[in-house]
Short mmCIF file of C-alpha atoms in Angstrom, two decimals:
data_model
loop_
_atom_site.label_atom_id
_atom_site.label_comp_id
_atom_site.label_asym_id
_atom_site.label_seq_id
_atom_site.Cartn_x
_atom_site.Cartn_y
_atom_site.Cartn_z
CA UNK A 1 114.57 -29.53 -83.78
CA UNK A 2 116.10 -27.90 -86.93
CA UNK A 3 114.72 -25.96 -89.60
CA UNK A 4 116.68 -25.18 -93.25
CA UNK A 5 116.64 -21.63 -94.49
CA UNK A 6 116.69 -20.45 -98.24
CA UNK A 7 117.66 -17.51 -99.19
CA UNK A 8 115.05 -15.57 -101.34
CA UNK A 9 117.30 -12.72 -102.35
CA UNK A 10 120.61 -11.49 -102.64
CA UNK A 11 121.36 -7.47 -101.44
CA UNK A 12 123.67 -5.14 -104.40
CA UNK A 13 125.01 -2.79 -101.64
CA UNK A 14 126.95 0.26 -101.85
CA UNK A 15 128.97 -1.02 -98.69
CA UNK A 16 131.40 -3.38 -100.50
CA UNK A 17 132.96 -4.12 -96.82
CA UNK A 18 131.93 -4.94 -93.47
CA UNK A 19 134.10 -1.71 -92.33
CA UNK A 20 132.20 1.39 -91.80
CA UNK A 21 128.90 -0.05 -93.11
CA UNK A 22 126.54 1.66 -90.56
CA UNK A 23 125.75 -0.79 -86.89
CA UNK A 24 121.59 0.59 -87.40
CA UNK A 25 119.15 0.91 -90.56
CA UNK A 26 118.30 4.51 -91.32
CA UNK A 27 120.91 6.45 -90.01
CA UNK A 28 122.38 6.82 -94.21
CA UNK A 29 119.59 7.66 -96.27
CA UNK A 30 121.76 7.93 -99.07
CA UNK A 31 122.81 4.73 -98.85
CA UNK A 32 121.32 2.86 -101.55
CA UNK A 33 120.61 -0.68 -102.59
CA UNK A 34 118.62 -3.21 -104.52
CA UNK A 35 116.79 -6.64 -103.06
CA UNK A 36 116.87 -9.00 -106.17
CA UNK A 37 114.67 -11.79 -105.69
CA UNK A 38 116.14 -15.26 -106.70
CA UNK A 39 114.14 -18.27 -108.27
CA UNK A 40 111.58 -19.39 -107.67
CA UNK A 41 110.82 -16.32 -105.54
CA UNK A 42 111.41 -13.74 -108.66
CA UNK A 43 108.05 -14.02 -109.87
CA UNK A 44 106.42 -10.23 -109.84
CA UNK A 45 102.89 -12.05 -108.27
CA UNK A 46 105.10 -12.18 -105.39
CA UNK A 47 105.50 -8.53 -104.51
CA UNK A 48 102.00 -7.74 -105.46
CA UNK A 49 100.65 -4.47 -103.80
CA UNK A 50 104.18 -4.04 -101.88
CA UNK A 51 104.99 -0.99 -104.03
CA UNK A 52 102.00 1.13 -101.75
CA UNK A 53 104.38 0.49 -98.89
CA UNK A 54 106.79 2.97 -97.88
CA UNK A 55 109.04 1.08 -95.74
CA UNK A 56 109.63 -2.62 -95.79
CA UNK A 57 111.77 -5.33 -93.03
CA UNK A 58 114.23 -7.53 -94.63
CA UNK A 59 115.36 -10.32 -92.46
CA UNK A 60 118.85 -11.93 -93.47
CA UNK A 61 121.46 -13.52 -92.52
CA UNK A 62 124.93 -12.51 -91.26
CA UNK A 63 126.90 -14.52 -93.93
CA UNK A 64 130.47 -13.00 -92.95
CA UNK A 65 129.78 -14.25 -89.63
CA UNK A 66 128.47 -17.65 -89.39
CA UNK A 67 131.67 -19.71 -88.98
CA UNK A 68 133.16 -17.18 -86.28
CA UNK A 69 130.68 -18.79 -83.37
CA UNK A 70 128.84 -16.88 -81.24
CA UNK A 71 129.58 -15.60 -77.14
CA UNK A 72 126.80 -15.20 -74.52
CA UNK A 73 128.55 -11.95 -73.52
CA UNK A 74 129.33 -9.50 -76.23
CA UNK A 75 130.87 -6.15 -76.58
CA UNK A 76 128.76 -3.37 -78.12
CA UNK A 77 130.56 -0.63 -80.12
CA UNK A 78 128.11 2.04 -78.69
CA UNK A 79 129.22 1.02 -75.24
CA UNK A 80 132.40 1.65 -76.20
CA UNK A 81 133.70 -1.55 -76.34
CA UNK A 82 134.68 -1.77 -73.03
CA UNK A 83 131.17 -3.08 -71.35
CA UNK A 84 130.28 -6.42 -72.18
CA UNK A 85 126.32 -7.27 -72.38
CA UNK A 86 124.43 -10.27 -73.20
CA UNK A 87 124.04 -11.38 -76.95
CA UNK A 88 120.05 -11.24 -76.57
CA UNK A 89 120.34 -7.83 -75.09
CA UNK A 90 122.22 -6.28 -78.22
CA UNK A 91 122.51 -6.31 -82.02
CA UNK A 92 125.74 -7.75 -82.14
CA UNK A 93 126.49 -10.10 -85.60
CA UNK A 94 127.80 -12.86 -83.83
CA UNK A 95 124.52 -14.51 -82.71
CA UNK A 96 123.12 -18.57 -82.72
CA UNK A 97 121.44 -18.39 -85.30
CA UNK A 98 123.14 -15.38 -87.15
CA UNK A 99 119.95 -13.70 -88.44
CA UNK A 100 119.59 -10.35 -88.54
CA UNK A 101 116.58 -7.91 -89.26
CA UNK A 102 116.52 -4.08 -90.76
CA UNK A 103 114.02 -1.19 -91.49
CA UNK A 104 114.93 0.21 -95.56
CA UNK A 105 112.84 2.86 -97.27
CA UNK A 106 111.20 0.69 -100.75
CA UNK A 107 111.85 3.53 -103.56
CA UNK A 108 110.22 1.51 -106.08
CA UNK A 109 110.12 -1.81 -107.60
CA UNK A 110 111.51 -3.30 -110.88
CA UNK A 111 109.96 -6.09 -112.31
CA UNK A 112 110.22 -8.18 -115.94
CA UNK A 113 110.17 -11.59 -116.33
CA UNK A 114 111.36 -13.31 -114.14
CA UNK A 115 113.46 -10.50 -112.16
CA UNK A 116 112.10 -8.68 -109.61
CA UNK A 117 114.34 -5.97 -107.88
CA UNK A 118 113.51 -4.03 -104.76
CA UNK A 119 115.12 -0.22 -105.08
CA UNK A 120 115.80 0.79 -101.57
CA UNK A 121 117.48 2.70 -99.40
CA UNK A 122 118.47 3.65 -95.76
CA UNK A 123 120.63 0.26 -96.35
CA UNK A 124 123.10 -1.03 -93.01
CA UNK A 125 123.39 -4.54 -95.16
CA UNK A 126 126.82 -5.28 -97.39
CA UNK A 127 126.89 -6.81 -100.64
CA UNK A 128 126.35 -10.06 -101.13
CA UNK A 129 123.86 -10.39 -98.24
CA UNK A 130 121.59 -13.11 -98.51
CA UNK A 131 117.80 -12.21 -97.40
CA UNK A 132 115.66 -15.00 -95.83
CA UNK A 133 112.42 -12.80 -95.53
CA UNK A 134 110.87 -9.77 -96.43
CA UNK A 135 107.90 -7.93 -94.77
CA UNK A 136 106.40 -4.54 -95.27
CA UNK A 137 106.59 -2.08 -91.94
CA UNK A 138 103.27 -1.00 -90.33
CA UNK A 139 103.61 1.73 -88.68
CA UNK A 140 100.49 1.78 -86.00
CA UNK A 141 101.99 -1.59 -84.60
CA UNK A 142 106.04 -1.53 -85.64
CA UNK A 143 106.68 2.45 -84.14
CA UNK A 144 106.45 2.03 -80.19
CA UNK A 145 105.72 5.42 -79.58
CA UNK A 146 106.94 5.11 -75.64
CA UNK A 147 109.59 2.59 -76.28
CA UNK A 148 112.86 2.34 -73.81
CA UNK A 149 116.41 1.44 -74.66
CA UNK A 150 118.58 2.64 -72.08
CA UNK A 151 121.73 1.91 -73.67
CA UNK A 152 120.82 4.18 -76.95
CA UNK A 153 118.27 5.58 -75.85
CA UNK A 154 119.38 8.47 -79.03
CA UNK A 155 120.99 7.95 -82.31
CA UNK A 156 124.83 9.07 -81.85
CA UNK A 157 125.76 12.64 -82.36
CA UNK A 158 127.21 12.76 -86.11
CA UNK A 159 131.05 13.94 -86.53
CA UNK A 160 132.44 16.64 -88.39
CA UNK A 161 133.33 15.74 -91.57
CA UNK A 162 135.83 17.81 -94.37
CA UNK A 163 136.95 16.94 -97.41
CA UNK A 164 140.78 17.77 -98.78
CA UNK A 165 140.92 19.38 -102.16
CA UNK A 166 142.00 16.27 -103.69
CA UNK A 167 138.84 14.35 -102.26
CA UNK A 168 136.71 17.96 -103.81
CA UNK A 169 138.01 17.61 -106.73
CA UNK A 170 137.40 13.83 -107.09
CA UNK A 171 133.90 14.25 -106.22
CA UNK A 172 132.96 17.53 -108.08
CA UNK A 173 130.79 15.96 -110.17
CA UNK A 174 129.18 13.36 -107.57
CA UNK A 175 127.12 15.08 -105.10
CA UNK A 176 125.68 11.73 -104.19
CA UNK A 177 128.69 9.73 -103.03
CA UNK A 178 130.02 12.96 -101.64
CA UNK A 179 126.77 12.94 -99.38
CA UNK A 180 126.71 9.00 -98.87
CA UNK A 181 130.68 9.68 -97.71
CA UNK A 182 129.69 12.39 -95.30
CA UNK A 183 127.00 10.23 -94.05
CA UNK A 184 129.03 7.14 -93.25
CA UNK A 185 131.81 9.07 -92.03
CA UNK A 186 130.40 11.15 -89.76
CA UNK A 187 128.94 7.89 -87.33
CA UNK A 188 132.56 7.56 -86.95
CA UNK A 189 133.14 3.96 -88.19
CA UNK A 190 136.28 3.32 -86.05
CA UNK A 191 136.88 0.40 -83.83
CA UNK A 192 135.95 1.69 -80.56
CA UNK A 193 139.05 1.49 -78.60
CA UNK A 194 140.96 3.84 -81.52
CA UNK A 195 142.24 6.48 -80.11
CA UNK A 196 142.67 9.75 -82.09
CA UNK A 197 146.13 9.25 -84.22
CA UNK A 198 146.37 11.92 -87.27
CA UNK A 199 148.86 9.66 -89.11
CA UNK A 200 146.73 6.37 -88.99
CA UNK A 201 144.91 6.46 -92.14
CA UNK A 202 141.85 4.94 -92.63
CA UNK A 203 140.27 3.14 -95.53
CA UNK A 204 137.01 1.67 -97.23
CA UNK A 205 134.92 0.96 -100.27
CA UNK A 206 132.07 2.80 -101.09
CA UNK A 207 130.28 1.88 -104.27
CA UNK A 208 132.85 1.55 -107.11
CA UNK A 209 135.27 4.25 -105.02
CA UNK A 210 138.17 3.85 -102.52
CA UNK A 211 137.52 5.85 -99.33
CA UNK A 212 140.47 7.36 -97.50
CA UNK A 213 140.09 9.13 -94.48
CA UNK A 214 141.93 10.08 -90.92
CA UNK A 215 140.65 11.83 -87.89
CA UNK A 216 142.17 15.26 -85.96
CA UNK A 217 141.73 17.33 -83.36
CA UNK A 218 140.34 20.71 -84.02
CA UNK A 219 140.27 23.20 -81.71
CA UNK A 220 139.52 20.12 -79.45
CA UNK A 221 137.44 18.65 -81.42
CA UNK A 222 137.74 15.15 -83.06
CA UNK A 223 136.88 15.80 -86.97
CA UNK A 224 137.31 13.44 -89.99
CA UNK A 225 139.17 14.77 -92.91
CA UNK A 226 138.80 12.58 -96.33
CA UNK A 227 142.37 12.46 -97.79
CA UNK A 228 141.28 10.90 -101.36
CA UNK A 229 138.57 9.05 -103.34
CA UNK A 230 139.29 6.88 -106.22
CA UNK A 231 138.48 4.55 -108.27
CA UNK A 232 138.54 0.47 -106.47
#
């Protein structure tokens, strides 16, 4: 049995890249975005009495990762990418049927003729993403108050982050990518087995910017300096 898909929307993400977009919903609330609905699904009847909600799901697909396969046994990144777990037992991307689902905060909603747009934020998704499904949350049924997840069981503790003059200076008059940066950076994007190397430098794209980072040790502690921000 088989069953075709259609995208109903397409995400405009601030994460232009697959590397350090965020592994969980949530964790960036200044990480913004915008659902835009796609014909014939644009039509504003369609979203009628979603702006009361506060939170919505968006189920999607994992685009980037559909012709990579998929393994029964996986290695999670907050295992530290040593333990390998079964597929259906994580989040991991690389799954059958490559579908993925995430928790965003609904700021408001745009609509005109024939264009409706979701502001949201809270966003783990990267651009392009195509969205099979949205649904709003509800809380007294989606929040398990005693629910059990040994494995991360707590969201990760956030790492120091500093920024070098230059990246002060580029971002003096942009308190809100100098928050979303600080925000991403701090969940410490790197691949897990990365040890601590000061001269490795590290790069991404964050909304229109270029993203340069590296990690130290201060007073034995692992910190993340951002070396420069420009324009992509």
């Amino acid at each position: 049995m088989k069953f075709d898909v259609t995208p109903i929307a397409f995400v405009d993400s601030c994460y232009k890249e697959k590397f350090a977009t965020p592994r969980q919903p949530g964790i960036v609330s200044e990480a913004k975005g915008i659902i835009a609905l796609i014909p014939p699904f644009n039509d504003p009847e369609s979203v009628f009495g979603l702006e009361d909600c506060s939170h919505i799901w968006l189920q999607f697909i994992f685009h980037q990762c559909i012709d990579k396969g998929w393994k029964a046994r996986v290695r999670p990144p907050r295992l530290g990418g040593n333990k390998k777990m079964g597929v259906f037992a994580t989040r991991a991307t690389h799954r059958p049927n490559a579908i993925g689902m995430s928790v965003v905060k609904l700021d408001r909603i745009e609509t005109h003729t024939n264009e409706v747009l979701l502001h949201v934020s809270g966003l783990d998704l990267i651009d392009g993403t195509p969205v099979i499904d949205i649904k709003p949350y509800v809380p007294y049924s989606d929040a398990i108050e005693h629910a059990h997840y040994p494995f991360a069981q707590q969201a990760p503790q956030p790492m120091p982050v500093y920024f070098s003059i230059k990246a002060e200076t580029a971002l003096k008059t942009n308190a809100h990518l100098k928050k979303l940066i600080d925000q991403v950076l701090s969940q410490d994007p790197r691949p897990a087995f990365h040890k601590i190397d000061e001269t490795r430098v590290y790069g991404a794209k964050l909304e229109d910017k270029n993203v340069t980072w590296i990690y130290k040790l201060v007073n034995n502690t692992c910190v993340i300096e951002v070396k420069n921000v420009e324009p992509a």
